[in-house]
Tab-separated table of C-alpha atoms and ligand atoms in Angstrom:
chain	number	residue	atom	x	y	z
R	1	UNK	CA	0.640	-39.062	-30.384
R	2	UNK	CA	-2.636	-38.671	-28.533
R	3	UNK	CA	-3.149	-34.920	-28.364
R	4	UNK	CA	-3.896	-33.998	-24.715
R	5	UNK	CA	-4.922	-37.532	-23.821
R	6	UNK	CA	-8.659	-37.184	-24.319
R	7	UNK	CA	-9.255	-33.765	-22.736
R	8	UNK	CA	-11.657	-31.189	-24.135
R	9	UNK	CA	-9.983	-30.118	-27.389
R	10	UNK	CA	-11.098	-26.478	-27.102
R	11	UNK	CA	-9.103	-26.048	-23.934
R	12	UNK	CA	-5.419	-25.344	-23.886
R	13	UNK	CA	-3.660	-28.051	-21.925
R	14	UNK	CA	-0.594	-27.274	-19.860
R	15	UNK	CA	1.859	-29.409	-17.941
R	16	UNK	CA	2.916	-28.096	-14.550
R	17	UNK	CA	6.010	-29.515	-12.866
R	18	UNK	CA	6.227	-28.959	-9.088
R	19	UNK	CA	2.465	-28.903	-8.448
R	20	UNK	CA	2.842	-30.129	-4.872
R	21	UNK	CA	5.060	-27.172	-3.897
R	22	UNK	CA	4.251	-23.721	-2.540
R	23	UNK	CA	4.138	-21.929	-5.901
R	24	UNK	CA	3.023	-24.887	-8.024
R	25	UNK	CA	0.229	-25.774	-5.591
R	26	UNK	CA	-1.205	-22.255	-5.860
R	27	UNK	CA	-1.046	-22.365	-9.661
R	28	UNK	CA	-2.728	-25.769	-9.754
R	29	UNK	CA	-5.525	-24.611	-7.467
R	30	UNK	CA	-6.053	-21.419	-9.480
R	31	UNK	CA	-6.269	-23.217	-12.823
R	32	UNK	CA	-8.663	-25.762	-11.338
R	33	UNK	CA	-11.041	-23.128	-10.004
R	34	UNK	CA	-10.550	-19.671	-11.475
R	35	UNK	CA	-9.522	-19.578	-15.119
R	36	UNK	CA	-13.007	-19.750	-16.601
R	37	UNK	CA	-12.416	-23.108	-18.275
R	38	UNK	CA	-9.816	-21.810	-20.763
R	39	UNK	CA	-7.015	-24.060	-19.562
R	40	UNK	CA	-6.564	-27.549	-18.236
R	41	UNK	CA	-3.483	-28.244	-16.202
R	42	UNK	CA	-1.852	-31.648	-15.846
R	43	UNK	CA	0.419	-31.866	-12.833
R	44	UNK	CA	2.346	-35.129	-12.659
R	45	UNK	CA	4.076	-35.609	-9.315
R	46	UNK	CA	7.812	-36.216	-9.104
R	47	UNK	CA	7.286	-40.000	-9.011
R	48	UNK	CA	5.437	-39.888	-12.320
R	49	UNK	CA	7.729	-37.349	-13.937
R	50	UNK	CA	11.082	-36.725	-12.318
R	51	UNK	CA	13.079	-33.864	-13.777
R	52	UNK	CA	16.170	-35.950	-13.065
R	53	UNK	CA	15.067	-38.515	-15.608
R	54	UNK	CA	15.061	-37.355	-19.269
R	55	UNK	CA	13.019	-40.454	-20.234
R	56	UNK	CA	10.232	-39.418	-17.844
R	57	UNK	CA	10.085	-35.980	-19.470
R	58	UNK	CA	10.115	-37.384	-23.011
R	59	UNK	CA	7.481	-40.043	-22.331
R	60	UNK	CA	5.097	-37.733	-20.533
R	61	UNK	CA	5.334	-34.840	-22.972
R	62	UNK	CA	5.116	-37.080	-26.035
R	63	UNK	CA	2.014	-38.724	-24.626
R	64	UNK	CA	0.230	-35.486	-23.699
R	65	UNK	CA	1.648	-32.966	-26.241
R	66	UNK	CA	0.708	-29.934	-24.122
R	67	UNK	CA	0.145	-26.358	-25.294
R	68	UNK	CA	2.483	-24.929	-22.647
R	69	UNK	CA	4.826	-26.012	-19.838
R	70	UNK	CA	5.211	-24.380	-16.420
R	71	UNK	CA	8.166	-25.356	-14.248
R	72	UNK	CA	8.028	-24.548	-10.521
R	73	UNK	CA	10.090	-27.556	-9.414
R	74	UNK	CA	13.299	-27.346	-7.419
R	75	UNK	CA	15.104	-29.760	-5.203
R	76	UNK	CA	15.594	-28.849	-1.513
R	77	UNK	CA	17.947	-25.869	-1.341
R	78	UNK	CA	20.554	-27.757	0.672
R	79	UNK	CA	20.668	-30.748	-1.727
R	80	UNK	CA	23.977	-32.126	-2.930
R	81	UNK	CA	25.582	-30.823	-6.161
R	82	UNK	CA	24.444	-33.709	-8.387
R	83	UNK	CA	20.794	-33.637	-7.305
R	84	UNK	CA	20.742	-29.846	-7.562
R	85	UNK	CA	22.367	-29.863	-11.008
R	86	UNK	CA	20.091	-32.599	-12.378
R	87	UNK	CA	16.834	-31.176	-11.035
R	88	UNK	CA	17.260	-27.408	-11.220
R	89	UNK	CA	19.478	-27.145	-14.294
R	90	UNK	CA	19.300	-30.308	-16.455
R	91	UNK	CA	15.573	-30.715	-15.848
R	92	UNK	CA	14.977	-27.100	-16.881
R	93	UNK	CA	17.037	-27.466	-20.048
R	94	UNK	CA	15.251	-30.687	-21.046
R	95	UNK	CA	11.823	-29.116	-20.502
R	96	UNK	CA	12.893	-26.145	-22.614
R	97	UNK	CA	14.165	-28.486	-25.353
R	98	UNK	CA	10.793	-30.225	-25.350
R	99	UNK	CA	9.046	-26.838	-25.552
R	100	UNK	CA	11.130	-25.980	-28.637
R	101	UNK	CA	10.289	-29.338	-30.249
R	102	UNK	CA	6.580	-28.868	-29.568
R	103	UNK	CA	6.683	-25.157	-30.498
R	104	UNK	CA	5.030	-24.136	-27.213
R	105	UNK	CA	5.723	-21.575	-24.459
R	106	UNK	CA	7.812	-22.511	-21.439
R	107	UNK	CA	7.177	-20.601	-18.192
R	108	UNK	CA	10.110	-20.791	-15.811
R	109	UNK	CA	10.487	-19.744	-12.173
R	110	UNK	CA	13.710	-18.302	-10.897
R	111	UNK	CA	14.923	-16.585	-7.777
R	112	UNK	CA	16.511	-13.415	-6.433
R	113	UNK	CA	19.299	-15.783	-5.348
R	114	UNK	CA	20.794	-15.355	-8.863
R	115	UNK	CA	21.226	-11.629	-8.240
R	116	UNK	CA	23.786	-9.543	-6.378
R	117	UNK	CA	22.871	-7.450	-3.348
R	118	UNK	CA	21.861	-3.846	-3.946
R	119	UNK	CA	18.921	-1.531	-4.253
R	120	UNK	CA	16.289	-1.448	-6.999
R	121	UNK	CA	18.050	-4.081	-9.127
R	122	UNK	CA	16.744	-4.464	-12.663
R	123	UNK	CA	16.057	-7.718	-14.519
R	124	UNK	CA	19.428	-7.480	-16.349
R	125	UNK	CA	21.409	-7.908	-13.147
R	126	UNK	CA	22.827	-11.360	-12.499
R	127	UNK	CA	25.647	-12.750	-10.389
R	128	UNK	CA	28.787	-13.881	-12.184
R	129	UNK	CA	28.899	-17.605	-12.702
R	130	UNK	CA	31.735	-18.822	-10.471
R	131	UNK	CA	32.565	-22.162	-8.834
R	132	UNK	CA	32.254	-20.536	-5.376
R	133	UNK	CA	28.502	-20.035	-5.663
R	134	UNK	CA	26.389	-22.309	-3.451
R	135	UNK	CA	24.579	-25.143	-5.255
R	136	UNK	CA	21.117	-23.540	-5.310
R	137	UNK	CA	22.029	-20.088	-6.733
R	138	UNK	CA	24.526	-21.684	-9.112
R	139	UNK	CA	21.913	-24.049	-10.552
R	140	UNK	CA	19.277	-21.324	-10.844
R	141	UNK	CA	21.755	-18.964	-12.519
R	142	UNK	CA	22.915	-21.679	-14.912
R	143	UNK	CA	19.283	-22.382	-15.798
R	144	UNK	CA	18.590	-18.692	-16.489
R	145	UNK	CA	21.708	-18.389	-18.661
R	146	UNK	CA	20.826	-21.540	-20.601
R	147	UNK	CA	17.275	-20.302	-21.260
R	148	UNK	CA	18.597	-16.954	-22.517
R	149	UNK	CA	20.917	-18.811	-24.861
R	150	UNK	CA	18.202	-21.178	-26.096
R	151	UNK	CA	15.938	-18.195	-26.757
R	152	UNK	CA	18.650	-16.414	-28.741
R	153	UNK	CA	19.894	-19.423	-30.705
R	154	UNK	CA	16.838	-21.646	-31.034
R	155	UNK	CA	13.928	-19.257	-30.658
R	156	UNK	CA	12.664	-20.752	-27.377
R	157	UNK	CA	9.445	-18.959	-26.399
R	158	UNK	CA	9.910	-18.590	-22.658
R	159	UNK	CA	9.180	-16.280	-19.751
R	160	UNK	CA	11.368	-16.239	-16.682
R	161	UNK	CA	9.482	-15.159	-13.550
R	162	UNK	CA	11.925	-14.141	-10.824
R	163	UNK	CA	10.605	-14.287	-7.274
R	164	UNK	CA	12.075	-12.732	-4.139
R	165	UNK	CA	11.151	-13.818	-0.591
R	166	UNK	CA	7.855	-15.645	-1.048
R	167	UNK	CA	5.029	-15.426	1.478
R	168	UNK	CA	1.841	-17.440	1.334
R	169	UNK	CA	-0.155	-20.342	2.734
R	170	UNK	CA	0.519	-24.046	2.074
R	171	UNK	CA	4.316	-24.049	2.365
R	172	UNK	CA	4.409	-27.530	3.784
R	173	UNK	CA	8.192	-27.676	3.687
R	174	UNK	CA	8.500	-24.551	5.897
R	175	UNK	CA	11.040	-22.631	3.843
R	176	UNK	CA	12.168	-19.022	3.452
R	177	UNK	CA	9.864	-16.519	5.148
R	178	UNK	CA	7.816	-19.350	6.660
R	179	UNK	CA	10.985	-20.765	8.270
R	180	UNK	CA	11.574	-17.391	9.936
R	181	UNK	CA	7.979	-17.279	11.167
R	182	UNK	CA	8.453	-20.773	12.569
R	183	UNK	CA	11.690	-19.786	14.370
R	184	UNK	CA	9.853	-16.845	15.951
R	185	UNK	CA	6.828	-18.900	16.982
R	186	UNK	CA	9.113	-21.635	18.309
R	187	UNK	CA	11.079	-19.010	20.261
R	188	UNK	CA	14.429	-20.104	18.851
R	189	UNK	CA	15.507	-16.617	17.739
R	190	UNK	CA	17.028	-14.960	20.827
R	191	UNK	CA	18.236	-11.754	19.111
R	192	UNK	CA	17.675	-9.950	15.817
R	193	UNK	CA	19.789	-11.665	13.159
R	194	UNK	CA	19.812	-8.555	10.984
R	195	UNK	CA	20.520	-4.840	11.204
R	196	UNK	CA	18.339	-1.757	11.020
R	197	UNK	CA	19.105	-1.039	7.369
R	198	UNK	CA	18.495	-4.370	5.597
R	199	UNK	CA	15.602	-4.218	3.126
R	200	UNK	CA	14.316	-7.007	0.897
R	201	UNK	CA	11.701	-7.569	-1.781
R	202	UNK	CA	8.777	-9.909	-1.181
R	203	UNK	CA	6.589	-11.915	-3.572
R	204	UNK	CA	2.960	-12.717	-2.800
R	205	UNK	CA	2.354	-16.400	-3.648
R	206	UNK	CA	-1.402	-15.834	-3.968
R	207	UNK	CA	-0.913	-13.417	-6.869
R	208	UNK	CA	1.537	-15.583	-8.831
R	209	UNK	CA	-1.159	-17.685	-10.615
R	210	UNK	CA	-2.880	-14.511	-11.878
R	211	UNK	CA	0.404	-13.460	-13.427
R	212	UNK	CA	1.048	-16.881	-14.972
R	213	UNK	CA	-2.439	-16.796	-16.517
R	214	UNK	CA	-1.754	-13.306	-17.895
R	215	UNK	CA	1.672	-14.264	-19.229
R	216	UNK	CA	0.166	-17.259	-21.043
R	217	UNK	CA	-2.395	-15.006	-22.719
R	218	UNK	CA	0.123	-12.311	-23.725
R	219	UNK	CA	2.992	-14.213	-25.309
R	220	UNK	CA	3.940	-11.342	-27.586
R	221	UNK	CA	4.576	-9.066	-24.638
R	222	UNK	CA	6.256	-11.561	-22.291
R	223	UNK	CA	8.055	-13.890	-24.738
R	224	UNK	CA	11.820	-14.054	-24.143
R	225	UNK	CA	11.613	-11.849	-21.057
R	226	UNK	CA	12.569	-12.005	-17.414
R	227	UNK	CA	10.165	-10.242	-15.049
R	228	UNK	CA	10.498	-9.583	-11.322
R	229	UNK	CA	7.262	-10.638	-9.708
R	230	UNK	CA	7.594	-8.683	-6.461
R	231	UNK	CA	5.519	-6.330	-4.328
R	232	UNK	CA	6.277	-2.685	-5.210
R	233	UNK	CA	7.658	-1.684	-1.805
R	234	UNK	CA	10.670	-3.279	-0.116
R	235	UNK	CA	10.360	-4.472	3.477
R	236	UNK	CA	12.645	-3.914	6.444
R	237	UNK	CA	13.526	-7.315	7.912
R	238	UNK	CA	13.832	-5.982	11.469
R	239	UNK	CA	10.458	-4.242	11.219
R	240	UNK	CA	8.876	-7.441	9.950
R	241	UNK	CA	10.359	-9.529	12.776
R	242	UNK	CA	9.254	-7.040	15.416
R	243	UNK	CA	5.744	-6.878	13.947
R	244	UNK	CA	5.435	-10.668	14.124
R	245	UNK	CA	6.809	-10.585	17.658
R	246	UNK	CA	4.148	-8.106	18.721
R	247	UNK	CA	1.322	-10.075	17.024
R	248	UNK	CA	2.397	-13.210	18.857
R	249	UNK	CA	3.045	-11.316	22.124
R	250	UNK	CA	6.486	-12.923	22.434
R	251	UNK	CA	9.346	-12.076	24.761
R	252	UNK	CA	11.942	-13.088	22.183
R	253	UNK	CA	13.804	-12.029	20.113
R	254	UNK	CA	15.173	-9.263	22.357
R	255	UNK	CA	15.550	-6.002	20.477
R	256	UNK	CA	19.293	-6.412	20.143
R	257	UNK	CA	20.802	-6.365	16.659
R	258	UNK	CA	23.361	-9.162	16.643
R	259	UNK	CA	26.362	-8.067	14.513
R	260	UNK	CA	26.998	-10.290	11.484
R	261	UNK	CA	30.405	-11.673	12.622
R	262	UNK	CA	28.819	-12.831	15.902
R	263	UNK	CA	25.821	-14.338	14.104
R	264	UNK	CA	28.173	-16.135	11.679
R	265	UNK	CA	30.274	-17.452	14.558
R	266	UNK	CA	27.142	-18.712	16.362
R	267	UNK	CA	25.839	-20.375	13.190
R	268	UNK	CA	29.206	-22.069	12.542
R	269	UNK	CA	29.246	-23.405	16.121
R	270	UNK	CA	25.713	-24.786	15.646
R	271	UNK	CA	26.741	-26.461	12.387
R	272	UNK	CA	29.699	-28.110	14.166
R	273	UNK	CA	27.394	-29.224	16.989
R	274	UNK	CA	24.805	-30.763	14.655
R	275	UNK	CA	27.600	-32.635	12.823
R	276	UNK	CA	28.827	-34.014	16.132
R	277	UNK	CA	25.302	-35.068	17.164
R	278	UNK	CA	24.798	-36.835	13.820
R	279	UNK	CA	28.044	-38.739	14.342
R	280	UNK	CA	26.709	-40.221	17.583
R	281	UNK	CA	23.435	-41.148	15.900
R	282	UNK	CA	21.236	-38.222	16.974
R	283	UNK	CA	19.249	-36.870	14.028
R	284	UNK	CA	19.767	-33.105	13.773
R	285	UNK	CA	19.749	-30.568	10.965
R	286	UNK	CA	20.343	-26.848	10.665
R	287	UNK	CA	17.782	-24.826	8.712
R	288	UNK	CA	19.123	-24.611	5.126
R	289	UNK	CA	18.221	-20.892	5.092
R	290	UNK	CA	21.390	-20.308	7.125
R	291	UNK	CA	23.225	-20.322	3.795
R	292	UNK	CA	21.555	-16.927	3.282
R	293	UNK	CA	22.597	-15.547	6.705
R	294	UNK	CA	24.708	-12.806	5.124
R	295	UNK	CA	21.687	-11.686	3.100
R	296	UNK	CA	19.787	-10.986	6.339
R	297	UNK	CA	22.296	-8.176	6.885
R	298	UNK	CA	22.367	-6.819	3.332
R	299	UNK	CA	19.801	-5.012	1.259
R	300	UNK	CA	18.560	-6.729	-1.860
R	301	UNK	CA	15.576	-5.085	-3.498
R	302	UNK	CA	14.309	-5.943	-6.960
R	303	UNK	CA	12.870	-3.290	-9.229
R	304	UNK	CA	9.155	-3.767	-9.874
R	305	UNK	CA	9.141	-1.179	-12.685
R	306	UNK	CA	8.926	-3.693	-15.542
R	307	UNK	CA	5.972	-5.453	-13.925
R	308	UNK	CA	4.265	-2.110	-13.193
R	309	UNK	CA	4.743	-0.923	-16.783
R	310	UNK	CA	3.446	-4.192	-18.243
R	311	UNK	CA	-0.194	-4.908	-19.144
R	312	UNK	CA	-0.630	-7.002	-15.965
R	313	UNK	CA	-3.095	-5.558	-13.461
R	314	UNK	CA	-2.404	-6.437	-9.831
R	315	UNK	CA	-5.534	-8.250	-8.554
R	316	UNK	CA	-5.024	-6.867	-5.038
R	317	UNK	CA	-2.659	-3.889	-4.941
R	318	UNK	CA	-3.265	-3.243	-1.221
R	319	UNK	CA	-1.883	-6.654	-0.190
R	320	UNK	CA	1.602	-6.715	1.331
R	321	UNK	CA	3.391	-9.038	3.711
R	322	UNK	CA	2.110	-6.798	6.542
R	323	UNK	CA	-1.563	-6.936	5.515
R	324	UNK	CA	-1.317	-10.724	5.071
R	325	UNK	CA	0.481	-11.375	8.378
R	326	UNK	CA	-2.600	-12.007	10.566
R	327	UNK	CA	-3.928	-14.574	8.094
R	328	UNK	CA	-0.519	-16.232	7.674
R	329	UNK	CA	0.047	-16.400	11.431
R	330	UNK	CA	-3.392	-17.909	11.979
R	331	UNK	CA	-2.872	-20.469	9.191
R	332	UNK	CA	0.655	-21.569	10.071
R	333	UNK	CA	0.324	-21.588	13.839
R	334	UNK	CA	-2.817	-23.715	13.641
R	335	UNK	CA	-1.104	-26.076	11.192
R	336	UNK	CA	2.119	-26.372	13.172
R	337	UNK	CA	0.227	-26.906	16.430
R	338	UNK	CA	-1.987	-29.561	14.805
R	339	UNK	CA	1.150	-31.334	13.564
R	340	UNK	CA	2.746	-31.048	17.008
R	341	UNK	CA	5.621	-29.033	15.551
R	342	UNK	CA	4.809	-26.282	18.041
R	343	UNK	CA	3.628	-27.082	21.524
R	344	UNK	CA	1.769	-24.110	23.006
R	345	UNK	CA	1.476	-23.851	26.793
R	346	UNK	CA	-2.320	-23.743	26.920
R	347	UNK	CA	-3.621	-25.301	23.758
R	348	UNK	CA	-7.353	-24.978	23.175
R	349	UNK	CA	-8.696	-27.053	20.267
R	350	UNK	CA	-11.395	-25.471	18.189
R	351	UNK	CA	-13.496	-28.603	18.126
R	352	UNK	CA	-17.181	-27.800	18.608
R	353	UNK	CA	-18.281	-31.343	17.669
R	354	UNK	CA	-15.863	-32.780	20.231
R	355	UNK	CA	-14.452	-35.197	17.641
R	356	UNK	CA	-10.904	-34.963	19.011
R	357	UNK	CA	-12.186	-35.487	22.548
R	358	UNK	CA	-14.106	-38.620	21.516
R	359	UNK	CA	-11.099	-39.864	19.532
R	360	UNK	CA	-8.897	-39.371	22.596
R	361	UNK	CA	-11.165	-40.715	25.333
R	362	UNK	CA	-13.964	-42.831	23.820
R	363	UNK	CA	-12.648	-44.445	20.622
R	364	UNK	CA	-15.292	-47.212	20.890
R	365	UNK	CA	-17.992	-44.568	20.184
R	366	UNK	CA	-16.376	-43.947	16.815
R	367	UNK	CA	-16.714	-47.579	15.800
R	368	UNK	CA	-20.241	-47.694	17.174
R	369	UNK	CA	-21.272	-44.847	14.848
R	370	UNK	CA	-19.658	-46.498	11.810
R	371	UNK	CA	-22.884	-48.340	10.951
R	372	UNK	CA	-24.816	-45.088	10.490
R	373	UNK	CA	-21.996	-43.574	8.437
R	374	UNK	CA	-21.415	-46.360	5.940
R	375	UNK	CA	-25.012	-47.085	4.965
R	376	UNK	CA	-25.334	-43.523	3.723
R	377	UNK	CA	-24.262	-43.290	0.045
R	378	UNK	CA	-20.994	-41.397	-0.311
R	379	UNK	CA	-21.035	-40.709	-4.058
R	380	UNK	CA	-24.163	-39.215	-5.685
R	381	UNK	CA	-23.922	-42.024	-8.238
R	382	UNK	CA	-24.762	-44.669	-5.638
R	383	UNK	CA	-28.430	-45.759	-5.373
R	384	UNK	CA	-30.093	-45.568	-1.999
R	385	UNK	CA	-30.285	-47.562	0.270
R	386	UNK	CA	-26.957	-49.349	0.099
R	387	UNK	CA	-26.735	-53.131	0.256
R	388	UNK	CA	-30.290	-53.680	1.556
R	389	UNK	CA	-29.084	-54.092	5.136
R	390	UNK	CA	-30.503	-50.874	6.502
R	391	UNK	CA	-32.790	-51.190	9.473
R	392	UNK	CA	-35.999	-49.229	9.234
R	393	UNK	CA	-35.004	-46.613	11.816
R	394	UNK	CA	-31.839	-45.675	9.888
R	395	UNK	CA	-33.836	-45.784	6.673
R	396	UNK	CA	-36.301	-43.220	8.047
R	397	UNK	CA	-33.452	-40.972	9.181
R	398	UNK	CA	-31.796	-41.227	5.772
R	399	UNK	CA	-34.995	-40.350	3.935
R	400	UNK	CA	-35.495	-37.307	6.162
R	401	UNK	CA	-31.899	-36.201	5.468
R	402	UNK	CA	-32.438	-36.502	1.757
R	403	UNK	CA	-35.624	-34.468	1.613
W	2	LIG	N1	9.669	-20.316	-1.885
W	2	LIG	C1	10.469	-19.264	-2.005
W	2	LIG	O1	10.728	-18.521	-1.017
W	2	LIG	C2	11.073	-18.922	-3.343
W	2	LIG	C3	11.821	-17.744	-3.446
W	2	LIG	C4	12.363	-17.404	-4.679
W	2	LIG	C5	12.162	-18.216	-5.773
W	2	LIG	N2	11.464	-19.361	-5.650
W	2	LIG	C6	11.333	-20.202	-6.843
W	2	LIG	O2	9.966	-20.560	-7.016
W	2	LIG	C7	9.890	-21.851	-7.582
W	2	LIG	C8	8.957	-22.705	-6.743
W	2	LIG	O3	9.491	-22.833	-5.428
W	2	LIG	P1	8.623	-23.456	-4.233
W	2	LIG	O4	8.957	-22.666	-3.012
W	2	LIG	O5	7.216	-23.606	-4.657
W	2	LIG	O6	9.306	-24.891	-4.107
W	2	LIG	P2	8.824	-26.116	-3.185
W	2	LIG	O7	7.668	-25.733	-2.333
W	2	LIG	O8	10.065	-26.630	-2.523
W	2	LIG	O9	8.322	-27.188	-4.244
W	2	LIG	C9	9.226	-27.830	-5.088
W	2	LIG	C10	8.466	-28.749	-6.014
W	2	LIG	O10	9.413	-29.385	-6.888
W	2	LIG	C11	9.095	-30.758	-6.974
W	2	LIG	N3	10.274	-31.543	-7.295
W	2	LIG	C12	11.382	-31.746	-6.554
W	2	LIG	N4	12.230	-32.574	-7.185
W	2	LIG	C13	11.647	-32.910	-8.366
W	2	LIG	C14	12.015	-33.741	-9.438
W	2	LIG	N5	13.163	-34.410	-9.468
W	2	LIG	N6	11.152	-33.858	-10.481
W	2	LIG	C15	9.968	-33.217	-10.499
W	2	LIG	N7	9.565	-32.409	-9.484
W	2	LIG	C16	10.394	-32.256	-8.429
W	2	LIG	C17	8.556	-31.090	-5.597
W	2	LIG	O11	7.795	-32.282	-5.692
W	2	LIG	P3	7.912	-33.413	-4.567
W	2	LIG	O12	7.379	-32.773	-3.330
W	2	LIG	O13	7.081	-34.519	-5.093
W	2	LIG	O14	9.376	-33.756	-4.488
W	2	LIG	C18	7.700	-29.856	-5.316
W	2	LIG	O15	6.443	-29.999	-5.918
W	2	LIG	C19	11.315	-22.388	-7.683
W	2	LIG	O16	11.802	-22.187	-8.973
W	2	LIG	C20	12.093	-21.516	-6.718
W	2	LIG	O17	13.442	-21.378	-7.118
W	2	LIG	C21	10.902	-19.728	-4.455
């Protein structure tokens, strides 16, 4: 086997699964830019290595023989039972088996969805494994239970990082907290789908890579352990919604707490309506987060004591969902408007070079300027001038630019 496939042998090489996702993307970016050259991270996409395919896992890990594995992959939370089982459970177990064979650490990501409701829940708390559980929590719980067993019986060196509601940039699938922000910005939340008491824990996606780095460097302390990676203070859902509403200067949602039975009834009617629309060929889908509707009305807070008592030092203890809101709103609203997912009434492009305006109204100008663009070398490796077809005026301009 070709150890690490030609990378610098002094570096530890890891394999990250799920590198295009919200959490995986942040980890990939961090290890590319901020780890001081200690680690190299390979991040095959799901076409190259699908967790559903044991052969993919075997081939890739045998070829690269990494020093650690990080798994942030999940299938969409409303996927069917087979896809959910194969990706979230079987894929996890096969990665852990490979980690045992290679004698390397396996860093796993799990979710508060495996826990009951309640206040200040510790890492030992888990739901009971029953057939009634929805696919996503069932698969995540099964994966946690399997990892515990493999640690006990086979000595798997793993760390299970449990996240609560995640907030952060680059959630391109618009899930969880970001889905709620979208519903508010899109004005599709008429009332408050919660009550005054419901509190939840939140996890800051930006801080996750710092923790992963720390966990990799402190195997003795974190081996075989589950840790809640959550902000210390729980957040009131209604307060969060109303804060976003005031930032966005919205009329909706009205400050009326919709009782759970009414919210459930409304959601069930919407599900029936979307089914009917699909039957007559109109594409429609309910947000998968509706499976957690009951949780909007119940408190679930995860104890951060274990994290606080560990050797990990929070890189930005002041940051909370509230301090990050302005940045998140700016990022997501710009993105959703650019993608035409949100259509504001009076959109003003920030486009000082008027590129969008030219693209819209004078596309021929773009082609006309192509000549100037392509003669300029793009890679530093390319000798100047390119192709010997540069007229002297362009040549002069190029020389001036290079000086
Ligand atoms: N986001 C949250 O609010 C939240 C809350 C609690 C816990 N968590 C946990 O945090 C972890 C990361 O979640 P996330 O929000 O970052 O997820 P995400 O944004 O949905 O990303 C999921 C990733 O999994 C990959 N993937 C899907 N199917 C795969 C397959 N068959 N083989 C290999 N890769 C596959 C996806 O790649 P493609 O795009 O190529 O399919 C994507 O990169 C998960 O364990 C999740 O349970 C998340």
